[in-house]
Coordinates of N, CA and C in Angstrom, one line a residue:
M436 N 81.6 23.7 94.0 CA 82.6 22.7 94.5 C 83.8 23.4 95.0
Y437 N 84.2 23.0 96.2 CA 85.5 23.5 96.8 C 86.7 23.0 96.1
L438 N 87.6 23.8 95.7 CA 88.8 23.3 95.1 C 90.0 23.7 96.0
E439 N 90.9 22.7 96.2 CA 92.0 22.9 97.0 C 93.1 23.8 96.3
S440 N 93.9 24.4 97.0 CA 95.0 25.2 96.5 C 96.1 24.3 96.0
A441 N 96.6 24.6 94.8 CA 97.7 23.9 94.2 C 99.0 24.1 95.1
S442 N 100.0 23.3 94.8 CA 101.2 23.3 95.6 C 102.0 24.6 95.4
C443 N 103.0 24.9 96.2 CA 103.9 26.0 96.1 C 103.1 27.3 96.0
G444 N 102.2 27.5 97.0 CA 101.5 28.8 97.0 C 100.5 29.0 95.9
G445 N 100.0 27.9 95.4 CA 99.0 27.9 94.3 C 99.6 27.9 92.9
H446 N 100.9 27.9 92.8 CA 101.6 27.9 91.5 C 101.5 26.6 90.8
G447 N 101.4 25.5 91.6 CA 101.2 24.2 91.0 C 102.4 23.5 90.5
T448 N 103.6 23.8 91.1 CA 104.9 23.3 90.6 C 104.9 21.8 90.7
L449 N 104.5 21.2 91.8 CA 104.6 19.8 92.0 C 103.6 19.0 91.1
E450 N 102.4 19.5 91.0 CA 101.5 18.9 90.1 C 102.0 18.9 88.6
M451 N 102.6 20.0 88.2 CA 103.1 20.1 86.8 C 104.3 19.1 86.6
L452 N 105.1 19.0 87.7 CA 106.2 18.0 87.7 C 105.6 16.6 87.4
E453 N 104.5 16.3 88.0 CA 103.8 15.0 87.8 C 103.3 14.9 86.4
V454 N 102.8 16.0 85.8 CA 102.3 16.0 84.4 C 103.5 15.6 83.5
S455 N 104.6 16.3 83.7 CA 105.8 16.0 82.8 C 106.3 14.6 83.0
R456 N 106.2 14.0 84.2 CA 106.6 12.6 84.4 C 105.7 11.7 83.7
V457 N 104.4 12.0 83.7 CA 103.4 11.1 83.0 C 103.8 11.0 81.5
L458 N 104.1 12.2 80.9 CA 104.5 12.2 79.5 C 105.8 11.4 79.3
E459 N 106.8 11.7 80.1 CA 108.1 11.0 79.9 C 108.0 9.5 80.2
E460 N 107.2 9.1 81.1 CA 107.0 7.7 81.3 C 106.3 7.0 80.1
N461 N 105.7 7.8 79.3 CA 105.0 7.2 78.1 C 105.9 7.5 76.8
G462 N 107.1 7.8 77.0 CA 108.1 8.0 75.9 C 107.9 9.3 75.1
I463 N 107.3 10.3 75.8 CA 107.1 11.6 75.1 C 108.0 12.7 75.7
L464 N 108.9 13.1 74.9 CA 109.8 14.2 75.3 C 109.0 15.5 75.5
C465 N 109.3 16.3 76.5 CA 108.4 17.5 76.7 C 109.3 18.5 77.4
A466 N 108.8 19.7 77.4 CA 109.4 20.8 78.1 C 108.3 21.9 78.4
F467 N 108.4 22.6 79.5 CA 107.5 23.7 79.7 C 107.9 24.9 78.9
C468 N 106.9 25.5 78.4 CA 107.2 26.6 77.4 C 106.3 27.8 77.7
G469 N 106.3 28.8 76.8 CA 105.4 29.9 77.0 C 105.6 30.7 78.3
V470 N 104.5 31.1 78.9 CA 104.6 31.8 80.1 C 105.3 31.0 81.2
S471 N 105.2 29.7 81.2 CA 105.8 28.8 82.2 C 107.4 29.0 82.2
A472 N 107.9 29.0 80.9 CA 109.3 29.2 80.8 C 109.8 30.6 81.1
L473 N 109.0 31.5 80.7 CA 109.3 32.9 81.0 C 109.4 33.2 82.6
I474 N 108.5 32.6 83.3 CA 108.5 32.7 84.8 C 109.8 32.1 85.3
Y475 N 110.2 30.9 84.8 CA 111.3 30.2 85.2 C 112.6 31.1 85.0
Y476 N 112.6 31.8 83.9 CA 113.8 32.6 83.7 C 113.7 34.1 84.1
G477 N 112.7 34.3 85.0 CA 112.6 35.5 85.8 C 111.7 36.5 85.3
A478 N 110.9 36.2 84.2 CA 109.9 37.2 83.8 C 108.6 37.0 84.6
G479 N 108.0 38.1 85.2 CA 106.8 37.9 86.0 C 105.6 37.8 85.1
R480 N 105.1 36.7 84.6 CA 103.8 36.5 83.8 C 102.8 35.6 84.4
D481 N 97.8 29.6 82.4 CA 97.8 28.2 82.5 C 99.3 27.7 82.2
W482 N 99.8 26.9 82.7 CA 101.1 26.2 82.3 C 100.9 25.7 80.9
D483 N 102.0 25.8 80.1 CA 102.1 25.3 78.8 C 103.2 24.2 78.8
I484 N 102.9 23.1 78.2 CA 103.9 22.0 78.1 C 104.0 21.6 76.6
C485 N 105.1 21.7 76.0 CA 105.2 21.4 74.6 C 105.7 20.0 74.4
V486 N 105.3 19.3 73.3 CA 105.7 18.0 73.0 C 105.9 17.9 71.5
P487 N 106.6 16.9 71.0 CA 106.7 16.8 69.5 C 105.3 16.9 68.9
S488 N 105.2 17.6 67.8 CA 103.9 17.8 67.1 C 103.2 16.5 66.7
D489 N 104.0 15.5 66.3 CA 103.4 14.2 65.9 C 102.9 13.4 67.1
L490 N 103.2 13.9 68.3 CA 102.8 13.1 69.5 C 101.8 13.9 70.4
V491 N 101.2 14.9 69.8 CA 100.2 15.7 70.5 C 99.0 14.9 70.9
E492 N 98.5 14.1 69.9 CA 97.3 13.4 70.1 C 97.5 12.2 71.1
K493 N 98.7 11.6 71.0 CA 99.0 10.6 72.0 C 99.1 11.1 73.4
A494 N 99.7 12.3 73.5 CA 99.8 12.9 74.8 C 98.4 13.3 75.4
A495 N 97.6 13.8 74.5 CA 96.2 14.2 75.0 C 95.5 12.9 75.4
A496 N 95.6 11.8 74.6 CA 94.9 10.6 74.9 C 95.3 10.0 76.3
I497 N 96.6 10.2 76.6 CA 97.0 9.7 78.0 C 96.3 10.4 79.1
F498 N 96.1 11.7 79.0 CA 95.5 12.4 80.1 C 94.0 12.3 80.1
K499 N 93.4 11.8 78.9 CA 92.0 11.5 78.8 C 91.7 10.1 79.2
S500 N 92.7 9.3 79.4 CA 92.4 7.9 79.6 C 91.8 7.6 81.0
E501 N 91.2 6.4 81.1 CA 90.5 6.0 82.3 C 91.6 5.9 83.4
E502 N 92.8 5.5 83.1 CA 93.9 5.3 84.1 C 94.2 6.7 84.7
R503 N 94.1 7.8 84.0 CA 94.4 9.1 84.6 C 93.2 9.9 85.0
S504 N 92.0 9.3 84.9 CA 90.8 10.1 85.1 C 90.6 10.6 86.5
N505 N 91.3 9.9 87.5 CA 91.2 10.4 88.8 C 92.1 11.6 89.1
D506 N 93.0 11.9 88.2 CA 93.9 13.0 88.3 C 93.7 14.2 87.4
Y507 N 93.2 13.9 86.2 CA 93.1 15.0 85.2 C 91.8 14.8 84.4
F508 N 91.3 15.9 83.9 CA 90.1 15.8 83.0 C 90.2 17.0 82.0
P509 N 89.8 16.7 80.7 CA 89.8 17.8 79.7 C 88.8 18.9 80.0
V510 N 89.2 20.1 79.6 CA 88.3 21.3 79.7 C 88.4 22.0 78.4
A511 N 87.4 22.9 78.2 CA 87.3 23.6 76.9 C 88.6 24.5 76.7
A512 N 89.1 24.5 75.5 CA 90.2 25.4 75.2 C 89.8 26.9 75.3
Q513 N 90.7 27.8 75.3 CA 90.4 29.2 75.3 C 89.4 29.5 74.2
P514 N 88.3 30.1 74.4 CA 87.2 30.2 73.4 C 87.5 31.2 72.3
I515 N 88.3 32.3 72.7 CA 88.5 33.4 71.8 C 90.0 33.4 71.3
P516 N 90.2 33.2 70.1 CA 91.6 33.2 69.6 C 92.4 34.4 69.9
W517 N 93.7 34.3 70.2 CA 94.6 35.4 70.4 C 95.2 35.7 69.1
P518 N 95.5 37.0 68.9 CA 96.2 37.4 67.7 C 97.5 36.7 67.5
G519 N 97.6 36.1 66.3 CA 98.9 35.4 66.0 C 99.1 34.1 66.8
S520 N 98.0 33.5 67.3 CA 98.1 32.3 68.2 C 97.1 31.3 67.8
L521 N 97.5 30.0 68.1 CA 96.6 28.9 67.9 C 96.2 28.3 69.3
R522 N 96.3 29.0 70.3 CA 96.0 28.5 71.7 C 94.6 27.9 71.8
H523 N 93.6 28.5 71.0 CA 92.3 28.0 71.0 C 92.1 26.6 70.4
T524 N 93.2 26.1 69.8 CA 93.1 24.8 69.3 C 93.8 23.7 70.1
Y525 N 94.5 24.2 71.2 CA 95.3 23.2 72.0 C 94.4 22.4 72.9
H526 N 94.9 21.2 73.2 CA 94.3 20.3 74.3 C 94.5 21.0 75.6
R527 N 93.5 21.2 76.4 CA 93.6 21.8 77.7 C 93.0 20.9 78.8
F528 N 93.7 20.8 79.9 CA 93.3 19.9 81.0 C 93.3 20.7 82.3
R529 N 92.6 20.1 83.2 CA 92.6 20.6 84.6 C 93.0 19.5 85.5
V530 N 93.8 19.8 86.5 CA 94.1 18.9 87.6 C 92.9 18.7 88.5
R531 N 92.5 17.5 88.7 CA 91.3 17.3 89.4 C 91.3 17.8 90.8
N532 N 90.3 18.5 91.3 CA 90.1 19.1 92.6 C 91.0 20.3 92.9
L533 N 91.7 20.8 91.8 CA 92.5 22.0 91.9 C 92.1 22.9 90.8
F534 N 92.2 24.2 91.1 CA 92.1 25.2 90.0 C 93.4 25.4 89.3
L535 N 93.8 24.4 88.5 CA 95.1 24.4 87.9 C 95.0 23.8 86.5
H536 N 95.3 24.5 85.5 CA 95.2 24.0 84.1 C 96.5 24.0 83.4
F537 N 96.5 23.1 82.4 CA 97.7 23.1 81.5 C 97.3 22.8 80.1
N538 N 98.1 23.3 79.1 CA 97.9 23.1 77.7 C 99.0 22.3 77.1
I539 N 98.6 21.4 76.2 CA 99.6 20.6 75.4 C 99.8 21.3 74.1
V540 N 101.1 21.8 73.9 CA 101.4 22.7 72.8 C 102.3 21.9 71.8
P541 N 101.9 21.9 70.5 CA 102.7 21.3 69.5 C 104.0 22.1 69.3
V542 N 105.2 21.5 69.4 CA 106.4 22.2 69.4 C 106.6 23.0 68.1
D543 N 106.1 22.6 67.0 CA 106.2 23.3 65.8 C 105.5 24.6 65.8
D544 N 104.5 24.7 66.6 CA 103.7 26.0 66.8 C 104.5 27.1 67.3
I545 N 105.5 26.8 68.1 CA 106.3 27.8 68.8 C 107.8 27.9 68.3
H546 N 108.1 27.1 67.3 CA 109.4 27.2 66.7 C 110.5 26.9 67.7
L547 N 110.3 25.9 68.5 CA 111.3 25.6 69.6 C 112.0 24.2 69.2
E548 N 113.3 24.2 69.5 CA 114.0 23.0 69.2 C 113.9 22.1 70.5
L549 N 113.2 21.0 70.3 CA 113.0 20.1 71.5 C 113.8 18.8 71.3
A550 N 114.8 18.7 72.1 CA 115.7 17.5 72.1 C 116.2 17.3 73.5
P551 N 116.6 16.1 73.9 CA 117.1 15.8 75.2 C 118.2 16.7 75.6
D552 N 119.1 17.1 74.7 CA 120.3 17.9 75.1 C 119.9 19.4 75.1
K553 N 118.7 19.7 74.8 CA 118.3 21.1 74.7 C 117.4 21.5 76.0
I554 N 117.3 20.5 76.9 CA 116.4 20.7 78.1 C 117.3 20.8 79.3
Q555 N 116.9 21.6 80.3 CA 117.5 21.6 81.6 C 116.4 21.4 82.7
R556 N 116.8 20.9 83.8 CA 115.8 20.6 84.9 C 115.9 21.7 85.9
S557 N 114.7 22.1 86.4 CA 114.7 23.0 87.6 C 115.1 22.3 88.8
R558 N 115.2 23.0 89.9 CA 115.5 22.4 91.2 C 114.5 21.3 91.6
Y559 N 113.2 21.5 91.1 CA 112.2 20.5 91.4 C 112.2 19.4 90.4
G560 N 112.9 19.5 89.3 CA 113.0 18.5 88.3 C 112.1 18.7 87.1
L561 N 111.5 19.9 87.0 CA 110.7 20.2 85.8 C 111.5 20.5 84.6
P562 N 111.2 20.0 83.4 CA 112.0 20.2 82.2 C 111.6 21.6 81.6
Y563 N 112.7 22.3 81.3 CA 112.5 23.6 80.6 C 113.5 23.7 79.4
P564 N 113.2 24.4 78.4 CA 114.2 24.6 77.3 C 115.4 25.4 78.0
K565 N 116.6 25.0 77.6 CA 117.8 25.8 78.0 C 117.6 27.2 77.5
L566 N 118.2 28.1 78.3 CA 118.0 29.6 78.0 C 118.3 30.0 76.5
P567 N 119.5 29.5 76.0 CA 119.8 29.9 74.6 C 118.7 29.3 73.6
V568 N 118.2 28.1 73.9 CA 117.2 27.5 73.0 C 115.9 28.3 73.0
L569 N 115.5 28.8 74.3 CA 114.3 29.6 74.4 C 114.4 30.9 73.7
I570 N 115.5 31.6 73.9 CA 115.7 32.9 73.4 C 115.8 32.8 71.8
Q571 N 116.5 31.8 71.4 CA 116.6 31.6 69.9 C 115.3 31.4 69.3
S572 N 114.4 30.7 69.9 CA 113.0 30.5 69.3 C 112.3 31.8 69.2
F573 N 112.4 32.7 70.2 CA 111.7 34.0 70.2 C 112.3 34.9 69.1
L574 N 113.6 34.8 69.0 CA 114.3 35.6 68.0 C 114.0 35.2 66.6
D575 N 114.0 33.9 66.4 CA 113.8 33.4 65.0 C 112.4 33.8 64.5
I576 N 111.4 34.0 65.3 CA 110.0 34.3 64.9 C 109.7 35.7 65.2
K577 N 110.6 36.5 65.7 CA 110.4 37.9 66.0 C 109.2 38.1 67.0
D578 N 109.2 37.3 68.1 CA 108.3 37.4 69.1 C 108.9 38.4 70.1
M579 N 108.8 39.7 69.9 CA 109.5 40.7 70.6 C 109.0 40.9 72.0
V580 N 107.8 40.6 72.3 CA 107.3 40.7 73.6 C 107.9 39.6 74.5
S581 N 107.9 38.4 74.1 CA 108.5 37.3 74.9 C 110.0 37.5 74.9
L582 N 110.6 37.9 73.8 CA 112.0 38.1 73.8 C 112.5 39.2 74.8
A583 N 111.7 40.3 74.9 CA 112.0 41.3 75.9 C 111.8 40.8 77.3
D584 N 110.8 40.0 77.5 CA 110.5 39.5 78.8 C 111.7 38.6 79.3
V585 N 112.1 37.6 78.4 CA 113.1 36.7 78.9 C 114.5 37.4 79.0
V586 N 114.8 38.4 78.2 CA 116.0 39.2 78.3 C 116.0 39.9 79.6
D587 N 114.9 40.6 79.9 CA 114.8 41.3 81.2 C 114.8 40.4 82.4
G588 N 114.3 39.2 82.3 CA 114.3 38.3 83.4 C 115.7 37.7 83.6
S589 N 116.4 37.3 82.6 CA 117.6 36.7 82.7 C 118.8 37.7 82.7
D590 N 118.6 38.9 82.2 CA 119.6 40.0 82.2 C 120.8 39.5 81.4
V591 N 120.6 38.8 80.3 CA 121.7 38.5 79.4 C 122.1 39.7 78.7
T592 N 123.3 39.7 78.1 CA 124.0 40.8 77.5 C 124.1 40.6 76.0
D593 N 124.5 41.6 75.3 CA 124.8 41.5 73.8 C 125.9 40.5 73.6
E594 N 126.9 40.5 74.5 CA 128.1 39.6 74.3 C 127.6 38.1 74.6
W595 N 126.7 37.9 75.5 CA 126.2 36.6 75.8 C 125.5 36.1 74.5
G596 N 124.7 37.0 73.8 CA 124.1 36.5 72.6 C 125.0 36.2 71.5
Q597 N 126.1 37.0 71.4 CA 127.1 36.7 70.3 C 127.7 35.3 70.5
E598 N 127.8 34.9 71.8 CA 128.4 33.6 72.1 C 127.4 32.4 72.0
H599 N 126.2 32.6 72.4 CA 125.3 31.5 72.5 C 124.2 31.4 71.4
L600 N 124.0 32.5 70.7 CA 122.9 32.5 69.7 C 123.4 32.5 68.3
N601 N 122.4 32.1 67.4 CA 122.7 32.2 66.0 C 122.1 33.5 65.5
L602 N 122.9 34.5 65.3 CA 122.4 35.8 65.0 C 122.6 36.1 63.5
E603 N 123.0 35.1 62.8 CA 123.2 35.3 61.3 C 121.9 35.2 60.6
G604 N 121.8 36.0 59.5 CA 120.6 35.9 58.6 C 119.4 36.6 59.2
E605 N 118.2 36.2 58.7 CA 117.0 36.8 59.0 C 116.0 35.9 59.7
T606 N 114.9 36.5 60.2 CA 113.9 35.7 60.9 C 113.3 34.7 59.9
D607 N 112.6 33.7 60.4 CA 112.2 32.5 59.7 C 110.8 32.8 59.0
V608 N 110.9 33.4 57.8 CA 109.6 33.7 57.1 C 108.9 32.5 56.6
E609 N 109.6 31.4 56.3 CA 108.9 30.2 55.9 C 108.0 29.7 57.0
W610 N 108.5 29.7 58.2 CA 107.7 29.3 59.4 C 106.5 30.2 59.6
A611 N 106.7 31.5 59.4 CA 105.7 32.5 59.6 C 104.6 32.2 58.6
A612 N 104.9 32.0 57.3 CA 103.9 31.7 56.3 C 103.1 30.4 56.7
W613 N 103.8 29.4 57.2 CA 103.1 28.2 57.6 C 102.2 28.4 58.8
K614 N 102.6 29.2 59.8 CA 101.8 29.5 60.9 C 100.6 30.3 60.5
N615 N 100.8 31.3 59.7 CA 99.7 32.2 59.3 C 98.6 31.4 58.5
K616 N 99.1 30.5 57.7 CA 98.2 29.6 57.0 C 97.4 28.8 57.9
R617 N 98.0 28.2 58.9 CA 97.2 27.4 60.0 C 96.2 28.3 60.7
I618 N 96.6 29.6 61.0 CA 95.7 30.5 61.7 C 94.5 30.7 60.8
V619 N 94.7 31.0 59.6 CA 93.5 31.2 58.6 C 92.6 30.0 58.5
A620 N 93.3 28.8 58.5 CA 92.5 27.6 58.4 C 91.6 27.3 59.6
C621 N 92.1 27.8 60.8 CA 91.3 27.6 62.0 C 90.3 28.7 62.4
T622 N 90.5 30.0 61.8 CA 89.7 31.1 62.2 C 89.1 31.8 61.0
S623 N 89.5 31.5 59.8 CA 89.0 32.1 58.6 C 89.5 33.6 58.5
T624 N 90.5 34.0 59.3 CA 91.0 35.3 59.2 C 92.4 35.3 59.9
I625 N 93.2 36.4 59.6 CA 94.4 36.6 60.3 C 94.2 37.6 61.4
L626 N 94.0 37.1 62.6 CA 93.7 38.0 63.7 C 94.9 38.8 64.0
G627 N 94.7 40.1 64.1 CA 95.8 41.0 64.5 C 97.0 41.0 63.6
G628 N 96.8 40.5 62.3 CA 97.9 40.5 61.4 C 98.7 39.2 61.4
G629 N 98.4 38.2 62.3 CA 99.1 37.0 62.3 C 100.5 37.2 63.0
V630 N 101.4 36.3 62.7 CA 102.8 36.4 63.2 C 103.5 37.2 62.1
P631 N 104.6 37.9 62.5 CA 105.4 38.7 61.6 C 105.9 37.9 60.4
S632 N 105.6 38.3 59.2 CA 106.0 37.5 58.0 C 107.1 38.2 57.2
R633 N 107.4 39.4 57.5 CA 108.4 40.2 56.8 C 109.8 39.8 57.4
P634 N 110.8 39.6 56.7 CA 112.1 39.3 57.2 C 112.8 40.4 57.9
F635 N 113.4 40.1 59.1 CA 114.2 41.1 59.8 C 115.5 40.4 60.2
K636 N 116.5 41.3 60.2 CA 117.9 40.8 60.5 C 117.9 40.5 62.0
K637 N 118.3 39.2 62.4 CA 118.3 38.8 63.7 C 119.3 39.6 64.6
R638 N 120.4 39.8 64.0 CA 121.4 40.6 64.8 C 120.9 42.0 65.2
D639 N 120.2 42.6 64.3 CA 119.6 43.9 64.6 C 118.6 43.8 65.7
L640 N 117.7 42.8 65.6 CA 116.7 42.6 66.6 C 117.3 42.4 68.0
W641 N 118.4 41.6 68.0 CA 119.0 41.2 69.2 C 119.7 42.5 69.9
K642 N 120.4 43.3 69.1 CA 121.0 44.4 69.6 C 120.0 45.4 70.2
D643 N 118.9 45.5 69.5 CA 117.8 46.5 69.9 C 117.3 46.0 71.3
V644 N 117.0 44.8 71.5 CA 116.3 44.3 72.7 C 117.2 44.4 73.9
V645 N 118.5 44.0 73.7 CA 119.4 44.0 74.8 C 119.9 45.5 75.2
S646 N 119.9 46.4 74.2 CA 120.3 47.7 74.5 C 119.3 48.6 75.1
T647 N 118.0 48.1 75.2 CA 116.9 48.9 75.8 C 116.4 48.4 77.1
K648 N 117.2 47.6 77.8 CA 116.7 47.0 79.0 C 116.4 48.1 80.1
L649 N 117.2 49.0 80.2 CA 116.9 50.1 81.2 C 115.8 50.9 80.8
G650 N 115.6 51.1 79.5 CA 114.5 52.0 79.1 C 113.2 51.3 79.4
R651 N 113.1 50.0 79.4 CA 111.9 49.3 79.8 C 111.5 49.3 81.3
C652 N 112.5 49.8 82.1 CA 112.2 49.8 83.5 C 111.1 50.8 83.9
G653 N 111.1 51.9 83.1 CA 110.1 52.9 83.4 C 110.5 53.7 84.7
W654 N 109.6 54.7 85.0 CA 109.9 55.6 86.1 C 109.7 54.9 87.5
K655 N 108.9 53.8 87.5 CA 108.7 53.2 88.8 C 109.9 52.4 89.3
R656 N 110.8 52.1 88.4 CA 111.9 51.2 88.8 C 113.3 52.1 88.6
P657 N 113.7 52.8 89.6 CA 114.9 53.6 89.4 C 116.1 52.9 89.1
H658 N 116.9 53.4 88.2 CA 118.1 52.8 87.8 C 119.2 52.6 88.9
T659 N 119.0 53.3 90.0 CA 119.9 53.1 91.1 C 119.6 51.8 91.8
L660 N 118.4 51.2 91.6 CA 118.0 49.9 92.3 C 117.9 48.7 91.3
F661 N 117.4 49.1 90.1 CA 117.0 48.0 89.1 C 118.0 48.0 87.9
K662 N 118.4 46.8 87.5 CA 119.2 46.7 86.3 C 118.3 46.3 85.1
T663 N 117.1 45.7 85.4 CA 116.1 45.5 84.3 C 114.8 45.6 85.1
R664 N 113.7 45.6 84.3 CA 112.4 45.7 85.0 C 112.0 44.6 85.9
F665 N 112.7 43.4 85.8 CA 112.4 42.3 86.7 C 113.6 42.0 87.6
R666 N 114.7 42.7 87.5 CA 115.9 42.3 88.3 C 116.5 43.5 89.1
L667 N 116.7 43.3 90.3 CA 117.4 44.3 91.2 C 118.9 44.2 90.9
I668 N 119.6 45.2 91.1 CA 121.0 45.2 91.1 C 121.6 44.3 92.1
G669 N 122.5 43.4 91.7 CA 123.1 42.4 92.7 C 122.3 41.2 92.8
S670 N 121.1 41.0 92.2 CA 120.3 39.8 92.3 C 120.9 38.7 91.5
I671 N 120.7 37.4 92.0 CA 121.2 36.3 91.3 C 120.2 35.8 90.3
D672 N 120.6 35.0 89.3 CA 119.7 34.5 88.3 C 118.5 33.8 89.0
P673 N 117.3 34.1 88.6 CA 116.1 33.6 89.3 C 116.1 32.1 89.4
W674 N 116.5 31.4 88.4 CA 116.5 29.9 88.4 C 117.5 29.3 89.3
L675 N 118.4 30.1 89.8 CA 119.4 29.6 90.8 C 119.0 29.9 92.2
E676 N 117.9 30.6 92.5 CA 117.6 31.0 93.8 C 117.3 29.7 94.6
P677 N 118.0 29.5 95.8 CA 117.8 28.3 96.5 C 116.5 28.1 97.1
D678 N 115.7 29.2 97.5 CA 114.4 29.0 98.1 C 113.3 29.2 97.2
R679 N 113.5 29.2 95.9 CA 112.5 29.5 94.9 C 111.5 28.3 94.9
I680 N 110.2 28.6 94.9 CA 109.2 27.6 95.0 C 108.3 27.5 93.7
C681 N 108.5 28.4 92.7 CA 107.6 28.5 91.6 C 108.0 27.6 90.4
S682 N 109.1 27.0 90.5 CA 109.6 26.2 89.3 C 110.5 25.0 89.8

């Protein structure tokens, strides 16, 4: 079957805007998260949309309903679990006639604070976590890969973190224990060691990730041109680019 290309060069921005509107029209607060949010903040990485955990089944039922059957249909979740992830348990959908998928993510699974005042809209109107909210979530659970990606995409500084983040105390080991217990319940094993369950000082993690931005550039991105692996010297914040079509 021939599938049409999604909007915005295949990225699917306008279709995902409609997905968020469907949820919001049904009283479900949502925000794009995961890789979707990383791209918005300048990290080059399916669309993930998080909703309150107690509304996941309601959200899935909306997209499975007869009313929405001409626009969306459910597809199998990712068959192989990722280390430290529950992606294989998420409701996954495809936009009809397009090769474009999205996952409904319980917000508790990603330790993200989801509230109306924690969301900002892209120029197309898509809801995303505000930058401090997104970075705080990665820091609290020691997701160092995502943390480095968003730091390099947004080019925030140590001083920015001192002002906008909660750097006191340690990572959330209670959440880690809860997440690892859920992973075991779904897979009968802790794949790849689960999520980090040992406490780390958040201030130390933050200083480490912001002080090594240039080091992550590698030899292919000379320091005379790049200030991070995703940002050229003199470039504006990606989410402020006037001709940006991917978010």
